[in-house]
Structures are given as structure tokens and as C-alpha cells.
Amino acid sequence: MKNDYLWDKTGSDPEITKLENALSVFRQKDLSPPEIGIPSTIADGRAKRPFHKLFSFGVVSFAGLTAVVFGLSIFVMIRSGNVEMVNTDLPPGVETTESISAAEVSPMPEVGSGSTMAEAPSADANKVVFASRKPAAHRKSRSRTLKNQVRHLAAENNVRLKPGVKSKVVLTEEEKYAVEQLMLGLSITSSNLKMVKDKANGIRENEISK
Amino acid sequence: MFLYYFSYDPSSVTKHKMSESKPITNLFFWGNRETKSAAKSARKEINAVLVEQYRAGEKDAFDKLYKRLSPLVHGIVLARVPQEEVEDIVQEVFISAFNNIDRLRDSSAVGSWIAQIARNRTVEFFRRNKPAEELPEELSGRKSRKNEANEILDAIRQMPDTYRETLILRLVEGMTGPEIAEQTGLTPSSVRVNLHRGMRMLRSKLGIEG
């Protein structure tokens, strides 16, 4: 019991009680706290750490979420093919990876003209350049759509298209005459230019011989 | 037959006030470890809550903390410095501690934290001031009790630090062993050993047969 009283005041111990009574004169009597103002750190709000911690955590988490959403959206856009893919292997000036012949995109001749489709002009000059914005599968579907349109129009105009062969453009008599006249004019112009060139070269030769 | 005990009420304003005596029917009440540990954790929780309230800017929290911790600080300072300097040093310890409350990381360890500040402050006191000369004893009957108390206090002060501090907290400030362990941060077994060995040494110094 004596031991218990010394430890947690259970039981009784006259000796210890006597010592306690004797030393009680030294016990703190005035329990009034000193005048202490609020420290500046607390007044400035720096002591409010939990809020700052939460705020910084919120900012970091929000930034992380934003980055994740942004990355996912870019990934989805790339996968869906909305981003323009440029083929760098093509010659300059050509932005497409696919060309469609003029026969497939040029307007069909009027019904009743009795003419078949005109011969296709030079393939290089009449290649239509499109910027490819969709994957190859979609581009193929677009060309198939155009071919279907050509076949449909040919069927309407009773024009027979050979499978696998590109249709040639056939000119009328008037068109043929116009082409001939144009070619004649071009030849006359070229011959006149040649005569001028020869005369110019002749004058130079006479000057040189002199 | 009723057995009475005095219980320590953690929410009481001062530790020196005993709560009203209550009859107990369960002789094993004080042997209930769960009750003791729950009481210990409750006291720590109260201290932690008061510290957080003070950090939030409530000045009342400081008053309550002062009243809960001043016996601890007073006992530690009394064990080292002359009695006439104790009150001033206790005030300085609290002012210094609560002006730097931001340095306290664990709010529940405010007792051991402020106890260390008190010890450091006493060391600083002796660096600045020379030990005061002892006043001559007065022979009046009214002072005999004080002389006896001084004699006992001097005997305690001559002991090693660990015994000295623990005995003063127990015999002068009236704290129990578990309370001393909780406030100072020592283990209960260490406090128990210090109390018993210190009491044995005090008995031998005072010539009291144990």
C-alpha cells in the first residue's frame, strides 16, 4: 500500500503524507497566466497550416488532373485521326497522299449531247490535290463514293464504262476543228518566233565575221 | 463499508483541487489498465486540442494550458533554482514557449516540450547569475515549518537530476506517477524507479527509517 501511495496516491503512507504537507509551502500558489499577446505568426495566419496544406494539395491535385485530362484528350484525338497527318515523302507543293483523276471528278456532259466522255487530259496537269485529313480507309471510301457517282451518271446517260479502264474523253466535230485551229495558230507562232531567232543569230554572225 | 477515493478530473481548472469524493464498489477499479490508459490518452488529447485552439488564435486556450502545465514547469524550475526566482522563470518559460509555438510539431507532446524549455531556461539562469547566498535561518516558531521544508527541499536538490525532478513533482506539486510520466514524456516504469529510489535516498538523508 505504501508503494501505491507514492505512485498513484492509493492507500496511505503517513511518512509521505508528512513530507507532502511540509513541502506544500513551495507549491505554486498563483495560477494566473501571464499576459501574452497573440504571436505575430498566428496573427498573420501562418499558424493555420492545415488550410495551407489543404490548399497546396488542392492545387497540385487539380494541376495533375488537368494534365491527365489534357493528355487523354490529345491521345483520343490522335487515335480518331482528327489531327492532320502530312506525308513528307511527297514532292513539294503536293499536300495529299492520294490523287483522283479528272475523269472521276469533272462534271459529266449534258444528257442528249450524244457524246461520250472526253479524253482525259494530261494526268499530271489534271491531278486534283486534296489535303488528306482522314485515314486511308476513309480516303478509299471517298474514292469509291466518287466512282459510284461516275457509274451512276454514266448509267443515266447510257454511257458504258469498261471496268478497270479509265474512260477517254471524245471530242465533237466542232471541238476537233477548234483544236486543229488552235494547234495551227500555235505552230505559226512558233515558226515566226524561230524566224526572229534566226535573224537575230544571223545579225550576230555578220557582226562577228566583220 | 464504502471505500472512497479521490479522482483526478482532467477537465478541472487546477490540479490541486481534488474532485468530490466518490464511493466505489469495484475494488479493482484502479487496477483497470484500459481505464488508466484511456485517461492518459484523454489528457494528452486535451492538451493537443488546446494547443490547436491556441494556434487558431484563441487566447483562452493559452490560459487553460497554463493552468494545466504550470505545476510541471514550476516543479522543474524549483528543483534547480532558488525559490525567489522560480515564479519569474516560470513566467518567462511560458512566454518564450508560446511565442514560439510554431516550433512544436506534435501538439500532444506539449508537456515534454515545455519541460525541456524549462530545463534549458534554468541552465541559462545559472550562466547569467551567480548562485544567490542563502539567507540565515530565522528562529521564530512561525518559520519552523519553513525551515523544515527548506531542509527537505535542500536534501532533494542535492540528489541527481532525475530523482530530484520526479520527487519535487510528486511531493511538492502533488502530481501522481502516471501524470509525471505523461507530462514529462518519460515511461511510467522510469518514473516509478525514480520515485522509489529517490524516496529511499531522501529517507537516508533525512534520517527517516523507511
Coordinates of C-alpha atoms in Angstrom, one line a residue:
Chain A
M1 CA 0.0 0.0 0.0
K2 CA 2.9 2.4 0.8
N3 CA 4.3 1.9 -2.7
D4 CA 0.9 2.5 -4.3
Y5 CA 0.5 5.8 -2.4
L6 CA 3.8 7.0 -3.6
W7 CA 2.9 6.0 -7.2
D8 CA -0.7 7.0 -7.6
K9 CA -1.9 8.1 -4.1
T10 CA -3.8 4.9 -3.5
G11 CA -3.8 3.7 0.1
S12 CA -2.0 5.7 2.7
D13 CA 1.6 6.4 3.9
P14 CA 2.0 8.7 6.9
E15 CA 5.6 9.4 6.1
I16 CA 5.0 10.5 2.6
T17 CA 1.9 12.5 3.7
K18 CA 4.1 14.3 6.2
L19 CA 6.6 15.2 3.5
E20 CA 3.8 16.4 1.3
N21 CA 2.4 18.6 4.0
A22 CA 5.8 20.1 4.7
L23 CA 6.7 20.8 1.1
S24 CA 3.3 22.2 0.2
V25 CA 4.6 25.7 1.2
F26 CA 6.6 25.6 -2.0
R27 CA 3.7 24.7 -4.2
Q28 CA 2.7 27.2 -6.9
K29 CA 0.0 29.4 -5.5
D30 CA -0.6 32.0 -8.2
L31 CA -2.1 30.2 -11.2
S32 CA -3.0 33.3 -13.1
P33 CA -1.4 33.2 -16.5
P34 CA 1.0 35.9 -17.7
E35 CA -0.2 38.5 -20.1
I36 CA 0.7 37.2 -23.5
G37 CA -0.4 38.5 -26.8
I38 CA -1.1 36.5 -29.9
P39 CA 2.2 35.9 -31.6
S40 CA 2.7 37.6 -34.9
T41 CA 2.9 34.2 -36.7
I42 CA -0.5 33.3 -35.5
A43 CA -1.9 36.8 -36.3
D44 CA -0.6 36.6 -39.8
G45 CA -2.3 33.4 -40.3
R46 CA 0.9 31.4 -40.7
A47 CA -0.2 29.2 -37.8
K48 CA -3.1 28.0 -39.9
R49 CA -1.1 25.2 -41.5
P50 CA -3.8 22.8 -42.2
F51 CA -5.6 25.2 -44.5
H52 CA -2.4 25.9 -46.4
K53 CA -1.6 22.3 -46.6
L54 CA -5.0 21.6 -48.0
F55 CA -4.8 24.5 -50.4
S56 CA -1.4 23.4 -51.8
F57 CA -2.7 19.8 -52.0
G58 CA -5.7 21.0 -53.9
V59 CA -3.7 23.0 -56.3
V60 CA -1.4 20.1 -57.0
S61 CA -4.2 17.6 -57.4
F62 CA -6.1 20.0 -59.7
A63 CA -3.0 20.5 -61.9
G64 CA -2.4 16.8 -62.1
L65 CA -6.0 16.1 -63.1
T66 CA -5.9 18.8 -65.7
A67 CA -2.7 17.4 -67.1
V68 CA -4.2 13.9 -67.2
V69 CA -7.4 15.1 -68.9
F70 CA -5.3 17.1 -71.4
G71 CA -3.1 14.2 -72.3
L72 CA -6.1 11.9 -72.6
S73 CA -7.9 14.3 -74.9
I74 CA -4.8 14.6 -77.2
F75 CA -4.4 10.8 -77.2
V76 CA -8.1 10.4 -78.2
M77 CA -7.8 13.0 -80.9
I78 CA -4.7 11.3 -82.4
R79 CA -6.4 7.9 -82.3
S80 CA -9.5 9.2 -84.0
G81 CA -7.4 10.8 -86.8
N82 CA -8.7 14.3 -86.5
V83 CA -5.1 15.6 -86.4
E84 CA -3.8 16.4 -89.9
M85 CA -1.1 13.9 -91.0
V86 CA 1.2 15.3 -93.7
N87 CA 3.1 12.9 -95.9
T88 CA 6.6 14.3 -96.1
D89 CA 7.7 12.0 -98.8
L90 CA 5.5 13.8 -101.5
P91 CA 7.2 16.4 -103.7
P92 CA 6.8 20.0 -102.7
G93 CA 3.5 21.6 -103.4
V94 CA 1.6 18.3 -103.1
E95 CA -0.2 18.1 -99.8
T96 CA -2.1 14.9 -100.4
T97 CA -1.4 11.3 -100.3
E98 CA -3.9 10.5 -102.8
S99 CA -4.9 11.9 -106.2
I100 CA -8.1 11.5 -108.1
S101 CA -8.2 11.6 -111.9
A102 CA -10.1 14.4 -113.6
A103 CA -12.5 11.9 -115.2
E104 CA -13.8 11.0 -111.8
V105 CA -14.4 14.5 -110.5
S106 CA -15.1 16.6 -113.7
P107 CA -18.8 17.3 -114.4
M108 CA -20.4 14.8 -116.7
P109 CA -21.5 16.1 -120.2
E110 CA -25.2 17.0 -120.6
V111 CA -27.7 14.4 -121.4
G112 CA -28.5 14.2 -125.1
S113 CA -25.3 15.5 -126.4
G114 CA -24.6 12.0 -127.7
S115 CA -21.1 12.2 -126.8
T116 CA -19.1 10.1 -124.6
M117 CA -16.9 11.4 -122.1
A118 CA -13.9 13.3 -123.5
E119 CA -10.4 12.0 -123.4
A120 CA -8.7 12.5 -120.2
P121 CA -6.2 15.4 -120.4
S122 CA -2.7 15.0 -119.1
A123 CA -2.7 13.1 -115.9
D124 CA -0.1 15.3 -114.3
A125 CA -1.9 18.6 -115.2
N126 CA -5.3 17.4 -114.1
K127 CA -4.4 15.7 -110.9
V128 CA -6.6 17.1 -108.2
V129 CA -4.7 17.7 -105.0
F130 CA -6.6 17.2 -101.8
A131 CA -5.3 17.6 -98.3
S132 CA -5.7 14.3 -96.6
R133 CA -7.4 14.8 -93.3
K134 CA -8.7 11.3 -92.7
P135 CA -7.1 7.9 -92.6
A136 CA -6.6 5.8 -95.6
A137 CA -9.7 3.8 -95.0
H138 CA -11.8 6.9 -95.2
R139 CA -10.0 8.1 -98.3
K140 CA -10.7 4.9 -100.0
S141 CA -14.3 5.1 -99.1
R142 CA -14.4 8.6 -100.6
S143 CA -12.9 7.5 -103.9
R144 CA -15.3 4.6 -104.0
T145 CA -18.1 7.1 -103.5
L146 CA -16.9 9.2 -106.4
K147 CA -16.6 6.1 -108.6
N148 CA -20.2 5.2 -107.7
Q149 CA -21.3 8.7 -108.7
V150 CA -19.5 8.3 -112.0
R151 CA -21.1 5.0 -112.7
H152 CA -24.5 6.4 -111.7
L153 CA -24.2 9.3 -114.1
A154 CA -22.9 7.1 -116.9
A155 CA -25.9 4.8 -116.4
E156 CA -28.2 7.8 -116.6
N157 CA -26.5 8.9 -119.9
N158 CA -26.4 5.5 -121.3
V159 CA -22.6 5.5 -121.3
R160 CA -20.9 2.2 -121.0
L161 CA -17.8 2.2 -118.8
K162 CA -15.3 -0.5 -119.2
P163 CA -14.3 -2.0 -115.9
G164 CA -10.8 -1.3 -114.8
V165 CA -10.2 1.1 -117.7
K166 CA -10.2 4.8 -117.4
S167 CA -12.7 6.4 -119.7
K168 CA -11.4 8.6 -122.5
V169 CA -12.8 12.0 -123.5
V170 CA -14.2 12.1 -127.1
L171 CA -14.5 15.5 -128.9
T172 CA -17.2 16.6 -131.2
E173 CA -16.5 17.8 -134.8
E174 CA -16.6 21.4 -133.7
E175 CA -14.3 20.7 -130.9
K176 CA -11.9 18.9 -133.1
Y177 CA -11.9 21.8 -135.6
A178 CA -11.3 24.2 -132.7
V179 CA -8.4 22.1 -131.5
E180 CA -6.9 22.0 -135.0
Q181 CA -7.2 25.7 -135.4
L182 CA -5.6 26.2 -132.0
M183 CA -2.7 23.9 -132.9
L184 CA -2.3 25.7 -136.3
G185 CA -2.0 29.0 -134.5
L186 CA 0.5 27.7 -132.1
S187 CA 2.6 26.3 -135.0
I188 CA 2.5 29.6 -136.9
T189 CA 3.5 31.4 -133.7
S190 CA 6.4 29.1 -133.1
S191 CA 7.6 29.4 -136.7
N192 CA 7.6 33.2 -136.5
L193 CA 9.5 33.0 -133.3
K194 CA 12.0 30.8 -135.0
M195 CA 12.5 33.2 -137.9
V196 CA 13.0 36.0 -135.4
K197 CA 15.6 33.9 -133.6
D198 CA 17.4 33.0 -136.9
K199 CA 17.5 36.6 -138.0
A200 CA 18.9 37.6 -134.6
N201 CA 21.5 34.9 -134.8
G202 CA 22.4 36.0 -138.4
I203 CA 23.0 39.6 -137.4
R204 CA 25.3 38.4 -134.8
E205 CA 27.2 36.2 -137.2
N206 CA 27.6 39.1 -139.7
E207 CA 28.9 41.2 -136.9
I208 CA 31.2 38.6 -135.8
S209 CA 32.6 38.0 -139.3
K210 CA 33.1 41.7 -139.6
Chain B
M1 CA -18.5 -0.2 4.0
F2 CA -17.7 2.3 1.3
L3 CA -14.2 2.9 0.0
Y4 CA -13.6 6.5 -1.0
Y5 CA -11.1 7.7 -3.5
F6 CA -10.1 11.0 -4.9
S7 CA -10.1 11.1 -8.6
Y8 CA -8.2 13.3 -10.9
D9 CA -10.5 15.2 -13.2
P10 CA -8.7 16.1 -16.4
S11 CA -11.0 18.9 -17.1
S12 CA -10.5 20.6 -13.8
V13 CA -9.1 24.1 -13.7
T14 CA -6.3 23.3 -11.3
K15 CA -4.6 20.1 -10.5
H16 CA -4.6 20.9 -6.8
K17 CA -8.3 20.8 -6.5
M18 CA -9.5 17.3 -5.7
S19 CA -12.8 16.3 -7.2
E20 CA -15.5 15.3 -4.8
S21 CA -15.0 12.0 -3.1
K22 CA -17.0 9.2 -4.6
P23 CA -17.8 5.8 -3.2
I24 CA -16.6 2.9 -5.1
T25 CA -17.9 -0.6 -5.2
N26 CA -15.4 -2.1 -7.5
L27 CA -12.1 -2.7 -5.7
F28 CA -10.4 -3.4 -9.0
F29 CA -11.3 0.0 -10.5
W30 CA -7.8 1.4 -10.1
G31 CA -6.4 -1.8 -11.5
N32 CA -8.2 -1.4 -14.8
R33 CA -5.4 -0.8 -17.3
E34 CA -7.8 0.3 -20.0
T35 CA -9.3 3.0 -17.8
K36 CA -5.8 4.3 -16.9
S37 CA -4.6 4.3 -20.5
A38 CA -7.8 5.9 -21.6
A39 CA -7.4 8.6 -19.0
K40 CA -3.8 9.2 -20.1
S41 CA -4.7 9.5 -23.7
A42 CA -7.6 11.8 -22.8
R43 CA -5.2 14.2 -21.0
K44 CA -2.9 14.2 -24.0
E45 CA -5.8 14.8 -26.3
I46 CA -7.0 17.7 -24.2
N47 CA -3.5 19.3 -24.4
A48 CA -3.3 18.8 -28.1
V49 CA -6.8 20.3 -28.6
L50 CA -5.8 23.3 -26.5
V51 CA -2.6 23.8 -28.5
E52 CA -4.5 23.8 -31.7
Q53 CA -7.1 26.2 -30.4
Y54 CA -4.3 28.5 -29.3
R55 CA -2.7 28.2 -32.8
A56 CA -6.1 29.2 -34.2
G57 CA -5.9 32.4 -32.2
E58 CA -7.9 31.6 -29.1
K59 CA -6.3 33.3 -26.1
D60 CA -8.5 31.3 -23.6
A61 CA -6.7 28.2 -24.8
F62 CA -3.4 29.6 -23.5
D63 CA -5.0 30.3 -20.1
K64 CA -6.2 26.7 -19.9
L65 CA -2.9 25.3 -21.0
Y66 CA -1.0 27.5 -18.5
K67 CA -3.1 26.2 -15.6
R68 CA -2.6 22.6 -16.8
L69 CA 1.1 22.8 -17.3
S70 CA 2.3 25.4 -14.7
P71 CA 2.7 22.8 -11.9
L72 CA 5.0 20.8 -14.2
V73 CA 7.1 23.9 -15.1
H74 CA 7.1 25.2 -11.5
G75 CA 8.4 21.8 -10.2
I76 CA 11.2 21.6 -12.7
V77 CA 12.3 25.1 -12.1
L78 CA 12.0 24.7 -8.3
A79 CA 14.3 21.7 -8.4
R80 CA 17.1 23.8 -9.8
V81 CA 16.9 27.5 -9.0
P82 CA 16.4 29.4 -5.7
Q83 CA 12.8 29.7 -4.7
E84 CA 12.6 33.5 -5.0
E85 CA 13.5 33.2 -8.7
V86 CA 11.1 30.4 -9.5
E87 CA 7.9 32.5 -10.3
D88 CA 9.7 34.8 -12.7
I89 CA 11.4 32.0 -14.6
V90 CA 8.1 30.1 -14.9
Q91 CA 6.5 33.1 -16.5
E92 CA 9.5 33.5 -18.8
V93 CA 9.3 29.9 -19.8
F94 CA 5.6 30.2 -20.8
I95 CA 6.1 33.4 -22.7
S96 CA 9.0 32.0 -24.6
A97 CA 7.3 28.7 -25.3
F98 CA 4.0 30.1 -26.6
N99 CA 5.7 32.8 -28.6
N100 CA 7.4 30.0 -30.5
I101 CA 4.5 27.6 -30.6
D102 CA 5.1 27.1 -34.3
R103 CA 8.2 25.0 -33.4
L104 CA 6.1 22.4 -31.7
R105 CA 5.5 19.7 -34.2
D106 CA 3.4 17.3 -32.1
S107 CA 0.7 19.1 -30.2
S108 CA 0.1 16.2 -27.8
A109 CA 3.8 16.4 -26.7
V110 CA 3.4 19.9 -25.4
G111 CA 4.2 18.8 -21.8
S112 CA 7.6 17.3 -22.6
W113 CA 8.3 20.1 -24.9
I114 CA 7.7 22.8 -22.4
A115 CA 9.5 20.8 -19.7
Q116 CA 12.7 20.8 -21.8
I117 CA 12.3 24.6 -22.3
A118 CA 12.1 25.0 -18.5
R119 CA 15.3 22.9 -18.0
N120 CA 17.1 24.9 -20.6
R121 CA 16.0 28.1 -19.1
T122 CA 17.4 27.1 -15.7
V123 CA 20.7 26.4 -17.2
E124 CA 20.6 29.8 -18.9
F125 CA 19.8 31.4 -15.5
F126 CA 22.9 30.0 -13.9
R127 CA 25.0 31.2 -16.8
R128 CA 23.8 34.7 -16.3
N129 CA 23.6 34.8 -12.5
K130 CA 25.7 33.6 -9.7
P131 CA 24.1 31.4 -7.2
A132 CA 22.4 33.5 -4.5
E133 CA 23.7 33.3 -1.0
E134 CA 21.5 31.5 1.4
L135 CA 19.7 33.7 3.9
P136 CA 20.2 32.9 7.6
E137 CA 17.5 30.8 9.3
E138 CA 15.0 32.6 11.5
L139 CA 14.4 31.1 14.9
S140 CA 10.7 32.2 15.2
G141 CA 8.1 29.4 15.6
R142 CA 6.2 30.6 12.6
K143 CA 9.2 29.9 10.5
S144 CA 10.0 26.4 11.9
R145 CA 7.8 24.9 9.3
K146 CA 9.5 26.7 6.6
N147 CA 12.9 25.7 8.0
E148 CA 11.8 22.0 7.9
A149 CA 10.6 22.5 4.4
N150 CA 13.8 24.2 3.4
E151 CA 15.7 21.4 4.9
I152 CA 13.8 18.8 2.9
L153 CA 14.0 20.8 -0.3
D154 CA 17.7 21.2 0.1
A155 CA 18.0 17.5 0.6
I156 CA 16.1 16.8 -2.6
R157 CA 18.1 19.4 -4.5
Q158 CA 21.3 17.5 -3.6
M159 CA 20.1 14.4 -5.4
P160 CA 20.7 13.6 -9.1
D161 CA 18.6 15.4 -11.6
T162 CA 16.2 12.5 -12.4
Y163 CA 15.4 11.8 -8.8
R164 CA 15.2 15.5 -7.9
E165 CA 12.7 16.5 -10.5
T166 CA 10.5 13.5 -10.1
L167 CA 10.3 13.8 -6.3
I168 CA 9.5 17.5 -6.4
L169 CA 6.8 17.0 -8.9
R170 CA 5.3 14.3 -6.7
L171 CA 5.8 15.7 -3.2
V172 CA 5.6 19.5 -3.9
E173 CA 3.3 19.8 -6.9
G174 CA 1.1 16.8 -5.9
M175 CA 1.3 15.0 -9.3
T176 CA 0.9 11.3 -9.4
G177 CA 3.3 8.9 -11.1
P178 CA 1.3 8.4 -14.2
E179 CA 0.8 12.2 -14.5
I180 CA 4.5 12.8 -14.2
A181 CA 5.2 10.2 -16.9
E182 CA 2.7 11.7 -19.3
Q183 CA 3.7 15.3 -18.8
T184 CA 7.5 14.8 -18.9
G185 CA 7.5 12.1 -21.7
L186 CA 9.2 9.5 -19.5
T187 CA 8.0 6.0 -19.4
P188 CA 5.9 5.0 -16.3
S189 CA 8.4 2.4 -15.3
S190 CA 11.2 5.0 -15.3
V191 CA 9.2 7.4 -13.2
R192 CA 8.3 4.6 -10.8
V193 CA 12.0 3.7 -10.4
N194 CA 13.0 7.3 -9.9
L195 CA 10.3 7.8 -7.3
H196 CA 11.2 4.8 -5.2
R197 CA 15.0 5.2 -5.4
G198 CA 14.6 8.9 -4.8
M199 CA 12.5 8.3 -1.8
R200 CA 14.9 5.8 -0.4
M201 CA 17.8 8.3 -0.8
L202 CA 15.7 11.1 0.8
R203 CA 14.9 8.9 3.7
S204 CA 18.6 8.2 4.2
K205 CA 19.5 11.9 4.0
L206 CA 16.8 13.0 6.4
G207 CA 17.4 10.0 8.8
I208 CA 14.0 8.6 8.3
E209 CA 13.6 5.0 8.7
G210 CA 11.5 3.5 5.8

